Short mmCIF file of C-alpha atoms and ligand atoms in Angstrom, two decimals:
data_model
loop_
_atom_site.label_atom_id
_atom_site.label_comp_id
_atom_site.label_asym_id
_atom_site.label_seq_id
_atom_site.Cartn_x
_atom_site.Cartn_y
_atom_site.Cartn_z
CA MET A 1391 102.25 174.08 104.97
CA PHE A 1392 104.52 177.12 104.62
CA GLY A 1393 103.46 177.45 100.96
CA GLY A 1394 104.21 181.18 100.75
CA LEU A 1395 107.67 180.82 102.25
CA LYS A 1396 108.43 177.88 99.97
CA GLU A 1397 107.57 179.90 96.89
CA LYS A 1398 109.59 182.90 98.05
CA LEU A 1399 112.64 180.85 99.04
CA GLN A 1400 112.66 179.12 95.70
CA ALA A 1401 112.50 182.49 93.97
CA ALA A 1402 115.40 183.67 96.17
CA ARG A 1403 117.34 180.53 95.29
CA ASN A 1404 116.89 181.24 91.58
CA ARG A 1405 117.77 184.90 92.00
CA LEU A 1406 121.00 184.06 93.85
CA ALA A 1407 121.93 181.41 91.31
CA GLY A 1408 121.23 183.93 88.53
CA SER A 1409 123.57 186.50 90.09
CA ILE A 1410 126.38 183.99 90.39
CA GLN A 1411 125.74 182.55 86.94
CA ALA A 1412 126.24 186.05 85.58
CA VAL A 1413 129.75 186.07 87.07
CA VAL A 1414 130.52 182.62 85.70
CA THR A 1415 129.47 183.51 82.18
CA ALA A 1416 131.23 186.88 82.18
CA PRO A 1417 134.10 187.04 79.61
CA PRO A 1418 136.87 184.82 81.02
CA VAL A 1419 140.04 186.30 82.44
CA THR A 1420 142.99 184.90 80.51
CA ALA A 1421 144.84 182.28 82.54
CA SER A 1422 148.61 182.54 82.72
CA THR A 1423 148.86 179.38 80.67
CA GLY A 1424 146.69 180.61 77.84
CA ASP A 1425 143.10 180.89 76.83
CA LEU A 1426 142.12 177.23 76.82
CA PRO A 1427 138.55 176.39 77.82
CA VAL A 1428 138.38 175.76 81.55
CA HIS A 1429 136.52 172.46 81.38
CA ALA A 1430 138.99 170.98 78.93
CA HIS A 1431 140.68 168.64 81.39
CA PRO A 1432 139.34 166.17 83.89
CA ALA A 1433 140.54 166.27 87.49
CA GLN A 1434 143.82 164.48 87.97
CA GLN A 1435 146.13 163.91 90.93
CA PRO A 1436 149.72 164.36 89.78
CA SER A 1437 152.10 161.92 91.42
CA GLY A 1438 155.80 162.57 91.91
CA ALA A 1439 157.33 165.63 90.25
CA PRO A 1440 154.75 167.09 87.89
CA THR A 1441 155.60 167.26 84.24
CA PHE A 1442 154.99 170.47 82.34
CA VAL A 1443 151.73 169.08 80.92
CA GLU A 1444 150.55 168.05 84.39
CA LYS A 1445 151.36 171.49 85.79
CA VAL A 1446 149.27 173.09 83.11
CA LYS A 1447 146.37 170.75 83.79
CA VAL A 1448 146.42 171.47 87.52
CA LEU A 1449 146.52 175.17 86.83
CA LEU A 1450 143.57 174.95 84.51
CA ILE A 1451 141.55 172.82 86.87
CA GLU A 1452 142.33 175.11 89.74
CA ARG A 1453 141.35 178.22 87.88
CA GLU A 1454 138.69 179.46 90.17
CA LEU A 1455 135.82 181.79 90.49
CA ILE A 1456 135.54 184.17 93.42
CA VAL A 1457 132.06 185.47 94.15
CA SER A 1458 132.29 189.01 95.49
CA GLU A 1459 129.96 190.76 97.91
CA LYS A 1460 128.83 193.02 95.07
CA ASP A 1461 127.80 190.04 92.93
CA VAL A 1462 125.23 188.83 95.44
CA ALA A 1463 124.37 192.00 97.42
CA ASP A 1464 121.02 192.60 95.71
CA ALA A 1465 120.00 188.98 95.84
CA LEU A 1466 120.91 188.78 99.53
CA SER A 1467 118.94 191.87 100.48
CA GLU A 1468 115.97 190.47 98.56
CA LEU A 1469 116.36 187.25 100.53
CA GLU A 1470 116.41 189.19 103.77
CA MET A 1471 113.19 191.02 102.81
CA THR A 1472 111.62 187.71 101.90
CA LEU A 1473 112.45 186.25 105.29
CA LEU A 1474 111.20 189.26 107.21
CA GLU A 1475 107.97 189.37 105.19
CA SER A 1476 107.51 185.72 106.06
CA ASP A 1477 107.65 186.66 109.75
CA VAL A 1478 111.08 185.20 110.35
CA ALA A 1479 112.46 186.94 113.47
CA LEU A 1480 115.10 189.56 112.71
CA THR A 1481 117.87 187.74 114.57
CA ALA A 1482 117.13 184.52 112.69
CA ALA A 1483 116.94 186.34 109.34
CA ASP A 1484 120.25 188.06 110.06
CA ALA A 1485 121.84 184.75 110.98
CA ILE A 1486 120.62 183.16 107.74
CA ILE A 1487 121.91 186.03 105.58
CA ALA A 1488 125.28 186.08 107.36
CA HIS A 1489 125.61 182.33 106.90
CA VAL A 1490 124.73 182.43 103.19
CA ARG A 1491 127.09 185.36 102.63
CA LYS A 1492 129.93 183.58 104.41
CA HIS A 1493 129.28 180.44 102.39
CA LEU A 1494 129.25 182.22 99.05
CA VAL A 1495 131.38 185.35 99.17
CA GLY A 1496 135.16 185.53 98.87
CA LYS A 1497 135.61 181.79 98.63
CA HIS A 1498 137.44 180.25 95.74
CA ARG A 1499 134.95 178.27 93.74
CA LYS A 1500 135.80 175.86 91.02
CA ILE A 1501 134.01 176.86 87.84
CA GLY A 1502 133.02 173.24 87.29
CA GLU A 1503 130.76 173.26 90.39
CA SER A 1504 127.09 173.69 89.60
CA VAL A 1505 125.96 177.17 90.53
CA ASP A 1506 122.60 175.90 91.66
CA ASN A 1507 124.26 173.34 93.94
CA LEU A 1508 126.42 176.04 95.40
CA VAL A 1509 123.37 178.17 96.20
CA VAL A 1510 121.24 175.29 97.49
CA ASN A 1511 124.07 174.17 99.77
CA ALA A 1512 124.53 177.69 101.11
CA LEU A 1513 120.80 178.10 101.81
CA ARG A 1514 120.47 174.60 103.20
CA SER A 1515 123.30 174.94 105.69
CA ALA A 1516 122.11 178.42 106.73
CA LEU A 1517 118.58 177.17 107.39
CA LEU A 1518 119.77 174.02 109.16
CA ASP A 1519 121.97 176.10 111.40
CA VAL A 1520 119.04 178.27 112.42
CA LEU A 1521 116.59 175.38 112.79
CA GLY A 1522 118.82 173.40 115.14
CA SER A 1523 118.66 169.67 115.50
CA GLY A 1524 115.00 169.08 116.36
CA PHE A 1525 114.02 166.76 119.19
CA ASN A 1526 113.33 163.07 118.86
CA LEU A 1527 110.73 162.33 121.53
CA LEU A 1528 110.79 158.57 120.97
CA ASP A 1529 114.56 158.40 121.57
CA TYR A 1530 114.19 160.64 124.58
CA ILE A 1531 111.54 158.38 126.11
CA ARG A 1532 113.52 155.22 125.33
CA ASN A 1533 116.56 156.59 127.11
CA ARG A 1534 114.97 157.72 130.35
CA PRO A 1535 113.61 155.97 133.42
CA HIS A 1536 109.84 155.52 133.24
CA PRO A 1537 107.44 157.11 133.71
CA VAL A 1538 108.64 160.00 131.58
CA LYS A 1539 106.62 163.01 132.72
CA ILE A 1540 105.76 165.65 130.15
CA LEU A 1541 104.08 168.93 131.08
CA PHE A 1542 102.35 170.99 128.38
CA THR A 1543 102.11 174.75 128.82
CA GLY A 1544 101.27 177.84 126.82
CA VAL A 1545 98.54 180.41 126.22
CA ASN A 1546 94.86 179.70 125.67
CA GLY A 1547 93.47 178.26 122.49
CA THR A 1548 96.78 177.42 120.86
CA GLY A 1549 96.14 173.68 120.83
CA LYS A 1550 97.62 172.27 124.04
CA THR A 1551 94.78 169.86 124.76
CA THR A 1552 94.61 168.69 121.15
CA THR A 1553 98.39 168.23 121.16
CA VAL A 1554 98.27 166.15 124.35
CA ALA A 1555 95.70 163.90 122.65
CA LYS A 1556 97.72 163.69 119.41
CA ILE A 1557 100.96 162.88 121.23
CA GLY A 1558 99.08 160.32 123.35
CA ALA A 1559 97.86 158.62 120.16
CA TYR A 1560 101.34 158.82 118.60
CA LEU A 1561 103.07 157.28 121.62
CA LYS A 1562 100.43 154.59 121.98
CA LYS A 1563 100.97 153.66 118.32
CA GLU A 1564 104.70 153.44 119.05
CA GLY A 1565 104.01 150.92 121.78
CA PHE A 1566 104.27 153.08 124.90
CA SER A 1567 101.67 153.04 127.66
CA VAL A 1568 100.30 156.49 128.44
CA VAL A 1569 98.27 158.23 131.12
CA ILE A 1570 96.86 161.73 130.72
CA GLY A 1571 96.41 164.17 133.61
CA ALA A 1572 93.52 166.63 133.20
CA GLY A 1573 95.44 169.55 134.68
CA ASP A 1574 93.14 172.22 133.24
CA THR A 1575 90.68 172.34 136.13
CA TYR A 1576 89.36 175.83 135.37
CA ARG A 1577 86.42 174.83 133.29
CA ALA A 1578 84.26 171.72 133.40
CA GLY A 1579 84.39 172.00 129.59
CA ALA A 1580 88.16 171.55 129.60
CA ILE A 1581 88.01 168.43 131.77
CA GLU A 1582 85.29 167.02 129.55
CA GLN A 1583 87.20 167.88 126.36
CA ILE A 1584 90.34 165.96 127.34
CA GLY A 1585 88.14 163.19 128.77
CA VAL A 1586 86.46 162.71 125.38
CA HIS A 1587 89.85 162.51 123.63
CA ALA A 1588 91.16 159.99 126.16
CA GLU A 1589 88.09 157.81 125.82
CA ARG A 1590 88.25 157.83 122.03
CA LEU A 1591 91.93 156.93 122.13
CA GLY A 1592 91.57 154.29 124.83
CA ILE A 1593 94.01 156.15 127.09
CA LYS A 1594 93.63 156.25 130.88
CA ILE A 1595 92.90 159.72 132.24
CA ILE A 1596 93.08 161.11 135.78
CA GLN A 1597 90.53 163.84 136.48
CA HIS A 1598 89.40 165.87 139.49
CA PRO A 1599 86.26 168.01 139.68
CA GLU A 1600 86.25 171.51 138.21
CA GLY A 1601 88.03 174.11 140.37
CA GLY A 1602 90.42 171.63 141.96
CA ASP A 1603 94.15 172.19 142.38
CA PRO A 1604 95.88 171.17 139.13
CA SER A 1605 98.97 170.13 141.11
CA ALA A 1606 96.87 167.57 142.97
CA VAL A 1607 95.49 166.09 139.72
CA LEU A 1608 98.95 165.81 138.23
CA PHE A 1609 100.39 164.39 141.44
CA ASP A 1610 97.72 161.67 141.30
CA THR A 1611 98.51 161.09 137.63
CA VAL A 1612 102.18 160.50 138.40
CA GLN A 1613 101.20 158.19 141.30
CA TYR A 1614 98.99 156.22 138.94
CA ALA A 1615 101.81 155.95 136.40
CA ASN A 1616 104.22 154.73 139.07
CA SER A 1617 101.89 152.11 140.49
CA HIS A 1618 100.77 150.85 137.06
CA LYS A 1619 104.21 150.97 135.42
CA ILE A 1620 103.04 153.40 132.75
CA ASP A 1621 105.72 154.66 130.36
CA VAL A 1622 104.60 158.25 129.83
CA VAL A 1623 102.60 160.89 131.73
CA LEU A 1624 101.08 163.65 129.59
CA ALA A 1625 99.95 166.60 131.69
CA ASP A 1626 97.47 169.05 130.18
CA THR A 1627 97.23 172.48 131.81
CA ALA A 1628 95.08 175.58 131.53
CA GLY A 1629 96.23 178.34 129.19
CA ARG A 1630 98.05 181.22 130.81
CA PHE A 1631 100.17 184.21 130.02
CA HIS A 1632 103.70 184.48 131.31
CA ASN A 1633 102.91 187.88 132.87
CA LYS A 1634 100.03 186.66 135.05
CA ALA A 1635 101.85 186.15 138.33
CA ASN A 1636 99.27 183.97 140.10
CA LEU A 1637 98.93 181.58 137.18
CA MET A 1638 102.67 181.38 136.78
CA SER A 1639 103.17 180.58 140.46
CA GLN A 1640 100.54 177.87 140.06
CA LEU A 1641 102.63 176.45 137.22
CA ASP A 1642 105.66 176.67 139.45
CA LYS A 1643 103.82 174.61 142.04
CA ILE A 1644 102.81 172.07 139.38
CA LYS A 1645 106.46 171.76 138.44
CA ARG A 1646 107.54 171.26 142.04
CA VAL A 1647 104.87 168.64 142.65
CA MET A 1648 105.02 166.56 139.46
CA LYS A 1649 108.72 167.13 138.68
CA PRO A 1650 108.34 166.95 134.89
CA ASP A 1651 111.17 165.53 132.81
CA LEU A 1652 110.13 167.73 129.94
CA VAL A 1653 108.28 171.04 129.84
CA VAL A 1654 106.80 171.52 126.40
CA TYR A 1655 105.76 174.97 125.25
CA VAL A 1656 102.84 174.88 122.81
CA ASP A 1657 101.97 177.76 120.51
CA GLU A 1658 100.47 178.18 117.08
CA ALA A 1659 102.59 178.60 113.96
CA VAL A 1660 100.02 181.04 112.55
CA ALA A 1661 100.86 183.52 115.33
CA GLY A 1662 104.23 184.16 113.64
CA ASN A 1663 106.44 186.56 115.58
CA ASP A 1664 103.97 186.69 118.48
CA ALA A 1665 104.48 182.98 119.08
CA VAL A 1666 108.25 183.46 119.13
CA THR A 1667 108.07 186.37 121.57
CA ARG A 1668 105.69 184.48 123.86
CA ALA A 1669 107.90 181.40 123.79
CA PHE A 1670 110.90 183.51 124.71
CA GLU A 1671 109.09 185.11 127.66
CA PHE A 1672 107.63 181.81 128.79
CA ASP A 1673 111.00 180.12 128.72
CA LYS A 1674 112.51 182.96 130.74
CA THR A 1675 109.74 182.80 133.35
CA ILE A 1676 109.05 179.11 133.79
CA GLY A 1677 111.45 177.30 131.50
CA ALA A 1678 110.77 175.19 128.44
CA ASP A 1679 112.68 172.21 127.08
CA ALA A 1680 111.03 171.85 123.70
CA VAL A 1681 108.37 173.47 121.53
CA VAL A 1682 105.34 172.29 119.59
CA LEU A 1683 103.90 174.59 116.94
CA THR A 1684 100.30 173.81 116.06
CA LYS A 1685 98.19 174.91 113.09
CA ALA A 1686 101.15 174.67 110.71
CA ASP A 1687 98.52 173.52 108.18
CA MET A 1688 97.07 177.04 108.29
CA ASP A 1689 100.42 178.81 108.18
CA SER A 1690 101.73 179.95 104.83
CA ARG A 1691 104.52 182.17 106.15
CA GLY A 1692 106.50 179.66 108.21
CA GLY A 1693 108.32 182.39 110.15
CA ALA A 1694 107.66 181.02 113.63
CA ALA A 1695 108.83 177.53 112.66
CA ILE A 1696 112.03 178.96 111.20
CA SER A 1697 112.77 181.31 114.11
CA ILE A 1698 111.63 179.70 117.30
CA ALA A 1699 114.52 177.32 118.06
CA HIS A 1700 117.10 179.96 117.17
CA THR A 1701 115.37 182.65 119.23
CA ILE A 1702 114.74 180.72 122.42
CA GLY A 1703 117.50 178.14 122.08
CA LYS A 1704 115.10 175.23 122.57
CA PRO A 1705 114.31 172.65 119.90
CA LEU A 1706 111.11 172.45 117.90
CA MET A 1707 109.73 168.97 118.54
CA PHE A 1708 106.49 168.61 116.56
CA LEU A 1709 104.35 170.49 114.10
CA GLY A 1710 100.57 170.21 114.42
CA THR A 1711 99.16 169.92 110.95
CA GLY A 1712 95.39 169.60 111.36
CA GLN A 1713 92.52 168.66 113.60
CA SER A 1714 92.69 164.88 113.62
CA TYR A 1715 94.81 162.72 115.87
CA ASP A 1716 97.22 161.78 113.10
CA ASP A 1717 97.92 165.40 112.24
CA ILE A 1718 101.17 165.72 114.12
CA VAL A 1719 104.63 165.35 112.58
CA PRO A 1720 107.98 165.13 114.31
CA PHE A 1721 109.97 168.17 113.26
CA GLU A 1722 112.86 166.95 111.14
CA PRO A 1723 114.94 169.97 110.08
CA ALA A 1724 116.63 168.32 107.07
CA LYS A 1725 113.29 167.24 105.61
CA VAL A 1726 111.69 170.63 106.16
CA VAL A 1727 114.63 172.48 104.61
CA ASP A 1728 114.68 170.31 101.51
CA GLU A 1729 110.96 170.81 101.11
CA LEU A 1730 111.29 174.55 101.54
CA LEU A 1731 114.05 174.70 98.95
CA GLY A 1732 112.19 172.42 96.55
CA VAL A 1733 114.94 169.81 96.39
CA THR A 1734 112.98 166.77 97.61
N1 GDP B 869 94.01 173.43 111.93
C1 GDP B 869 94.49 173.05 113.12
N2 GDP B 869 93.75 173.24 114.24
C2 GDP B 869 94.25 172.84 115.42
C3 GDP B 869 95.54 172.25 115.53
N3 GDP B 869 95.77 171.98 116.84
C4 GDP B 869 94.68 172.41 117.51
N4 GDP B 869 93.75 172.93 116.67
C5 GDP B 869 92.45 173.51 116.99
O1 GDP B 869 92.65 174.63 117.84
C6 GDP B 869 91.55 174.81 118.71
C7 GDP B 869 92.05 174.97 120.15
O2 GDP B 869 92.65 173.76 120.56
P1 GDP B 869 92.79 173.31 122.08
O3 GDP B 869 93.54 172.05 122.07
O4 GDP B 869 91.47 173.31 122.77
O5 GDP B 869 93.68 174.52 122.66
P2 GDP B 869 94.14 174.80 124.17
O6 GDP B 869 93.24 175.87 124.69
O7 GDP B 869 95.53 175.29 124.06
O8 GDP B 869 94.05 173.52 124.92
C8 GDP B 869 90.67 173.56 118.52
O9 GDP B 869 89.59 173.91 117.69
C9 GDP B 869 91.60 172.58 117.82
O10 GDP B 869 90.88 171.67 117.00
C10 GDP B 869 96.31 172.05 114.32
O11 GDP B 869 97.46 171.57 114.30
N5 GDP B 869 95.73 172.48 113.15
MG1 MG B 870 93.10 173.11 126.70
#
């Protein structure tokens, strides 16, 4: 997952650290107290009026390094190229660079601080800022009245139906009762596909014949959940584009009828910038509360995963990482960032 981005970010980390290391190891500027080595004294808190010796120690310890814009300019523009090549959206890449620059440049840095730590911390906080906080579905479900109704939307073939099945399996494992609504009534194949998943997983499914009104299926699904005290409703829908007015008004009707607690936008990580643009448009047209990116297992660039929350302002909830039911991982920004930076 995101192998290419990982490699490039780690190269950028080394390049940045190298640029700063060059400043650190440049011939030292003579301190006003003399040319003593800067690491000669351990940190010490002077108490009361400082003696002459204490004053000197403080001065030495506080002798600092200031990284200038010039010192890191090349490394930062390389980092920006790396991000853009990895399909990170321009606004997200800009935000990352600005954050790293602000973290590193012009600040007084104690020479004793590890250069690599300084760089890793700058990159980590920049990436975390852009990735947002993620979305803990289990906490969300625990804290809401049941049934919690979740509607899955997005374009065709991105993995909505598979994701509904995976999340059904995940929630069942976590002890929640689940019912699935077969809201893709366009093709008999679609109804059968979700039916097969539900049967394999031992999850109740509500289906209507092909060509029926998806709102009616999902209404029945919610009714079933209410009368059987089911914890979670997972509503599958047919793929659609945000610019197809009739399909979008159908989705509008679905929303009015089933009143979802959560609208989840599903797209594929491999689509890169296209996924981000589609998510943005979809959110504008119909609204989205959280995002699932599928096929992260096939995505080396990682750009969509990095950019999507920042671009549309909605959290990334899960990554799909393969074709089996277990191949879904809650998106935990801190874990992903450490893995990307190679500091796990
Ligand atoms: N490698 C991989 N394939 C996936 C993933 N999620 C879905 N798929 C595959 O993508 C294809 C389309 O999935 P489907 O759920 O039918 O998409 P839908 O049209 O959006 O409902 C199927 O072949 C799935 O097995 C994933 O996370 N990784
Ligand atoms: Mg489907």
